[in-house]
Coordinates of C-alpha atoms and ligand atoms in Angstrom, one line a residue:
M235 CA -41.3 7.6 0.7
S236 CA -45.1 6.9 0.9
A237 CA -46.4 3.5 -0.1
Q238 CA -47.9 3.9 -3.8
P239 CA -51.1 2.1 -4.3
R240 CA -51.6 -0.2 -7.2
S241 CA -54.0 0.9 -9.8
V242 CA -56.2 -1.3 -12.1
E243 CA -54.0 -2.1 -15.3
R244 CA -56.5 -4.4 -17.0
I245 CA -59.8 -6.2 -16.6
V246 CA -60.2 -9.5 -18.4
E247 CA -63.5 -11.3 -18.9
P248 CA -63.0 -15.0 -18.5
E249 CA -63.6 -17.1 -21.7
P250 CA -65.5 -20.4 -21.9
V251 CA -63.2 -23.3 -22.7
V252 CA -63.6 -26.9 -22.9
E253 CA -60.5 -28.7 -21.7
G254 CA -59.3 -32.4 -20.7
A255 CA -61.7 -34.9 -21.9
G256 CA -64.6 -32.2 -21.9
V257 CA -64.7 -30.1 -18.8
R258 CA -66.3 -26.8 -19.3
L259 CA -64.5 -23.9 -17.5
K260 CA -63.8 -20.2 -17.5
R261 CA -60.2 -19.4 -18.5
S262 CA -58.7 -15.9 -17.8
I263 CA -55.0 -16.3 -18.2
G264 CA -53.6 -18.5 -21.1
T265 CA -55.9 -17.2 -23.9
G266 CA -55.6 -15.0 -26.9
T267 CA -56.7 -12.1 -24.8
L268 CA -54.1 -12.6 -22.1
D269 CA -51.4 -15.4 -23.0
T270 CA -49.4 -15.2 -19.9
L271 CA -49.1 -12.9 -16.8
D272 CA -45.5 -13.6 -16.1
P273 CA -44.8 -15.9 -14.0
F274 CA -48.5 -17.2 -14.3
L275 CA -49.2 -19.1 -17.4
L276 CA -52.9 -20.4 -16.8
L277 CA -56.0 -19.7 -14.6
D278 CA -59.0 -21.8 -14.9
H279 CA -62.1 -21.5 -13.0
F280 CA -64.6 -24.5 -12.7
A281 CA -68.0 -24.3 -11.2
S282 CA -70.9 -26.5 -12.2
S283 CA -73.4 -28.8 -10.6
N284 CA -74.2 -30.4 -14.0
P285 CA -72.3 -33.6 -14.2
E286 CA -72.1 -33.2 -18.1
D287 CA -69.8 -30.2 -17.5
Y288 CA -67.2 -32.1 -15.4
E289 CA -67.6 -35.8 -15.1
A290 CA -65.1 -36.5 -18.2
G291 CA -62.3 -35.0 -16.0
F292 CA -58.7 -34.8 -16.8
P293 CA -57.4 -38.4 -17.9
L294 CA -53.6 -39.3 -17.8
H295 CA -51.6 -36.5 -19.2
P296 CA -48.0 -35.1 -18.7
H297 CA -46.7 -32.0 -17.4
R298 CA -43.1 -30.5 -17.5
G299 CA -41.4 -27.1 -16.5
I300 CA -44.3 -25.6 -14.4
E301 CA -46.4 -26.0 -11.2
T302 CA -50.0 -26.6 -11.2
V303 CA -52.0 -25.4 -8.2
T304 CA -55.5 -26.8 -7.7
Y305 CA -57.7 -25.1 -5.0
V306 CA -61.1 -26.8 -4.5
L307 CA -64.1 -24.8 -3.2
V308 CA -66.9 -27.3 -3.6
G309 CA -66.8 -31.1 -4.2
E310 CA -63.9 -33.3 -4.7
V311 CA -61.0 -34.0 -7.2
R312 CA -59.1 -37.3 -7.0
H313 CA -55.8 -37.4 -8.5
K314 CA -53.2 -40.3 -9.4
D315 CA -49.7 -40.1 -11.0
T316 CA -47.3 -42.7 -12.6
L317 CA -44.8 -42.1 -9.7
G318 CA -47.5 -43.8 -7.2
N319 CA -48.8 -40.6 -5.6
S320 CA -52.5 -40.5 -5.2
G321 CA -55.2 -38.8 -3.1
S322 CA -58.2 -36.5 -2.9
I323 CA -58.5 -32.8 -2.8
G324 CA -61.8 -31.9 -1.1
A325 CA -63.6 -28.5 -0.4
G326 CA -61.2 -26.0 1.0
D327 CA -58.1 -28.1 0.2
L328 CA -55.3 -27.2 -2.0
Q329 CA -52.5 -29.0 -3.8
W330 CA -49.4 -27.2 -5.1
M331 CA -47.7 -29.6 -7.5
T332 CA -44.3 -28.9 -8.9
A333 CA -44.1 -31.0 -12.0
G334 CA -40.4 -30.2 -12.6
G335 CA -38.8 -32.6 -14.9
G336 CA -42.0 -34.4 -15.6
I337 CA -44.9 -36.1 -14.1
M338 CA -48.0 -38.1 -15.8
H339 CA -51.2 -37.7 -13.9
E340 CA -55.0 -37.8 -13.9
E341 CA -57.3 -35.3 -12.2
M342 CA -60.8 -36.6 -11.9
P343 CA -63.7 -34.4 -10.5
Q344 CA -65.9 -36.8 -8.5
L345 CA -69.8 -36.8 -9.2
R346 CA -71.4 -35.2 -6.1
P347 CA -74.8 -33.6 -5.5
E348 CA -73.2 -30.3 -4.7
G349 CA -71.1 -30.5 -8.0
I350 CA -67.7 -29.1 -8.3
A351 CA -66.0 -25.7 -8.0
G352 CA -62.5 -24.5 -7.9
F353 CA -59.4 -23.1 -9.8
Q354 CA -56.3 -24.3 -11.4
L355 CA -53.4 -21.9 -11.7
W356 CA -50.2 -22.7 -13.7
V357 CA -47.0 -21.1 -12.2
N358 CA -43.9 -21.1 -14.4
L359 CA -40.6 -22.4 -13.2
P360 CA -37.3 -20.5 -13.7
A361 CA -35.0 -22.3 -16.2
R362 CA -32.7 -23.8 -13.4
L363 CA -35.8 -25.5 -11.9
K364 CA -37.7 -26.8 -15.0
M365 CA -36.2 -30.2 -14.8
T366 CA -36.3 -30.3 -10.8
T367 CA -37.7 -33.5 -9.0
P368 CA -41.4 -33.4 -8.8
R369 CA -42.8 -32.2 -5.6
Y370 CA -46.3 -32.2 -4.0
Q371 CA -47.7 -29.9 -1.1
E372 CA -51.1 -31.1 -0.2
I373 CA -52.9 -28.7 2.2
R374 CA -56.1 -29.5 4.1
S375 CA -58.6 -26.9 4.6
R376 CA -58.1 -27.1 8.5
D377 CA -54.3 -26.3 8.0
I378 CA -55.1 -23.0 6.1
P379 CA -55.0 -20.0 8.4
E380 CA -58.2 -18.1 8.4
I381 CA -57.6 -14.4 9.3
H382 CA -60.5 -12.3 10.5
R383 CA -59.1 -8.7 10.0
P384 CA -60.3 -5.7 11.7
D385 CA -61.7 -4.3 8.4
G386 CA -64.3 -6.9 8.4
S387 CA -62.6 -9.2 5.7
T388 CA -61.8 -12.8 6.1
V389 CA -58.5 -14.1 4.5
R390 CA -57.9 -17.8 3.8
L391 CA -54.0 -17.6 3.4
I392 CA -52.5 -20.2 1.4
A393 CA -49.1 -18.8 0.5
G394 CA -47.3 -15.7 1.5
A395 CA -47.6 -13.5 4.7
M396 CA -50.4 -11.3 5.9
N397 CA -51.5 -9.8 9.3
G398 CA -48.6 -11.6 10.9
A399 CA -49.7 -14.9 9.5
R400 CA -48.1 -16.9 6.9
G401 CA -49.6 -19.6 4.5
P402 CA -48.6 -23.3 4.6
I403 CA -47.2 -23.6 1.2
S404 CA -43.5 -22.9 1.1
G405 CA -40.4 -23.2 -1.1
I406 CA -42.0 -21.8 -4.3
A407 CA -39.6 -20.0 -6.6
A408 CA -42.0 -17.3 -7.5
N409 CA -42.2 -16.3 -3.9
P410 CA -46.1 -16.1 -4.2
V411 CA -48.9 -14.9 -2.3
Y412 CA -52.1 -16.9 -2.7
A413 CA -55.1 -15.7 -0.7
D414 CA -58.9 -16.3 -0.8
V415 CA -60.4 -13.0 0.4
G416 CA -64.0 -12.6 1.5
L417 CA -65.6 -9.1 2.0
P418 CA -69.1 -8.6 3.4
P419 CA -70.9 -5.4 2.1
G420 CA -69.8 -2.1 3.0
T421 CA -65.9 -3.2 3.7
S422 CA -62.6 -1.4 2.5
F423 CA -59.8 -3.9 2.4
A424 CA -56.3 -3.1 1.8
C425 CA -52.9 -5.0 2.1
N426 CA -49.4 -4.7 1.1
V427 CA -48.0 -6.5 -2.1
S428 CA -44.5 -6.3 -2.6
R429 CA -43.2 -3.8 -5.4
G430 CA -42.1 -5.7 -8.5
Q431 CA -44.4 -8.7 -7.9
T432 CA -47.0 -9.4 -10.7
A433 CA -50.5 -9.4 -8.9
F434 CA -53.9 -9.9 -9.8
A435 CA -57.3 -10.5 -8.3
Y436 CA -59.8 -13.0 -9.6
L437 CA -63.2 -12.0 -8.5
F438 CA -65.4 -15.1 -8.5
E439 CA -68.4 -13.8 -6.3
G440 CA -70.4 -10.6 -5.9
Q441 CA -69.0 -7.4 -7.0
A442 CA -66.3 -4.9 -5.6
A443 CA -64.6 -1.5 -6.5
F444 CA -60.9 -1.9 -7.1
A445 CA -58.5 0.8 -6.5
P446 CA -61.5 2.9 -5.4
G447 CA -60.8 6.6 -5.3
Q448 CA -57.8 6.5 -7.8
A449 CA -57.5 7.1 -11.4
G450 CA -58.4 4.0 -13.0
A451 CA -60.8 2.8 -10.4
A452 CA -63.1 0.0 -11.6
D453 CA -66.4 -1.4 -10.4
V454 CA -66.2 -5.0 -11.2
R455 CA -68.8 -7.8 -11.3
S456 CA -67.8 -11.4 -11.0
P457 CA -66.4 -13.4 -12.8
A458 CA -63.4 -11.2 -13.6
L459 CA -59.7 -11.1 -13.6
V460 CA -58.3 -7.8 -12.4
V461 CA -54.7 -7.2 -13.2
W462 CA -53.0 -4.6 -10.7
S463 CA -50.3 -2.2 -12.0
D464 CA -47.1 -2.1 -10.0
G465 CA -47.0 -0.4 -6.7
D466 CA -46.9 -1.4 -2.9
R467 CA -50.5 -1.9 -1.9
V468 CA -53.9 -3.0 -3.3
Q469 CA -57.3 -1.7 -2.2
V470 CA -60.6 -3.1 -2.8
S471 CA -64.0 -2.1 -1.4
T472 CA -67.6 -3.4 -1.4
A473 CA -70.9 -1.3 -1.2
E474 CA -74.2 -3.1 -0.9
H475 CA -73.0 -6.5 -2.2
P476 CA -70.4 -8.9 -0.8
A477 CA -67.4 -10.1 -3.0
R478 CA -65.0 -12.9 -2.8
F479 CA -61.6 -13.0 -4.8
L480 CA -58.4 -14.6 -5.0
L481 CA -55.5 -12.4 -4.4
I482 CA -52.4 -13.8 -6.0
S483 CA -48.9 -12.4 -6.7
G484 CA -45.5 -13.7 -7.7
R485 CA -42.1 -12.6 -8.9
P486 CA -41.8 -12.4 -12.7
L487 CA -39.2 -14.5 -14.4
H488 CA -38.5 -12.4 -17.5
E489 CA -37.5 -15.5 -19.3
P490 CA -38.3 -16.9 -22.7
V491 CA -41.4 -19.1 -22.8
A492 CA -41.9 -22.0 -25.2
R493 CA -45.2 -23.6 -24.7
Y494 CA -46.9 -26.5 -26.0
G495 CA -50.0 -27.6 -24.2
P496 CA -48.8 -29.2 -20.9
F497 CA -45.1 -28.5 -21.4
V498 CA -43.7 -25.0 -20.7
M499 CA -40.0 -24.7 -21.4
N500 CA -37.5 -21.8 -22.5
T501 CA -36.7 -23.2 -26.0
R502 CA -38.6 -24.9 -28.8
Q503 CA -35.8 -27.5 -28.6
E504 CA -36.7 -28.4 -25.1
I505 CA -40.3 -28.8 -26.1
E506 CA -39.3 -31.1 -29.0
Q507 CA -37.3 -33.2 -26.5
A508 CA -40.3 -33.4 -24.1
I509 CA -42.4 -34.7 -27.0
R510 CA -39.7 -37.2 -28.1
E511 CA -39.3 -38.6 -24.5
L512 CA -43.0 -39.0 -24.1
R513 CA -43.1 -40.9 -27.4
E514 CA -40.3 -43.0 -26.4
G515 CA -41.3 -43.7 -23.2
T516 CA -38.2 -41.9 -21.4
F517 CA -40.4 -38.9 -20.1
I518 CA -40.5 -39.9 -16.5
K519 CA -37.1 -39.5 -14.7
G520 CA -36.2 -42.0 -12.0
D521 CA -34.5 -40.9 -8.9
Ligands
MN781 MN1 -52.6 -31.7 -14.8

């Protein structure tokens, strides 16, 4: 059986959103247009050199039932939680935070001349792991393999396998691929994405043709979310412009989603329980 190329199922234009204490960002998953893309619940893109767009940050807030993945391209985000964890995510670094049963944290972009740019992705947890112990994987830029492929593309591989390399993020229920792909002009990029995985590309620089030469081929300008249909392989090519995109895939859960702000559970009762525990001060679980 030959490998079936994935075609473009949908293109979503990111929507401007104000989040946290007043951070301006572009949201492409987790909106009225695209509520969820199982197992992905939210994708935010922040990019500004105007302090008014980001300095208010994301003061103390809870999460339960999900993983939040923060990838910084420019600037720095400091974080601190009520379990005593704290640190800083700088340019090229990534934090994969499994909130599980509950964390309370703050995420504060730092004022810098270069501003801030990056992404936050929310990945759902299966029912059996929603109340798991919180876990952080903090990956420094230097520990992310940079693959220079024969087709001319450069891939920073954060999770999953490609070209015999493996990204440093491990032990994630969704079995994700998370790659930052750069194409110079005149490049044809193709790679395998396992059949059955939900997959999308988030084009954040330049322009490119997705699924070129196939029915449903699309010429896309950044910023845009491109959702792939099912299949075995994705193809992207550039002409006179370069392109840079996140290529992300994950195993869908096919479970009920009950969502209320930073809590994502399976049932309304579990959401009500989280709200009650937050009010009563029993939200954070000890060891
Ligand atoms: Mn958060």
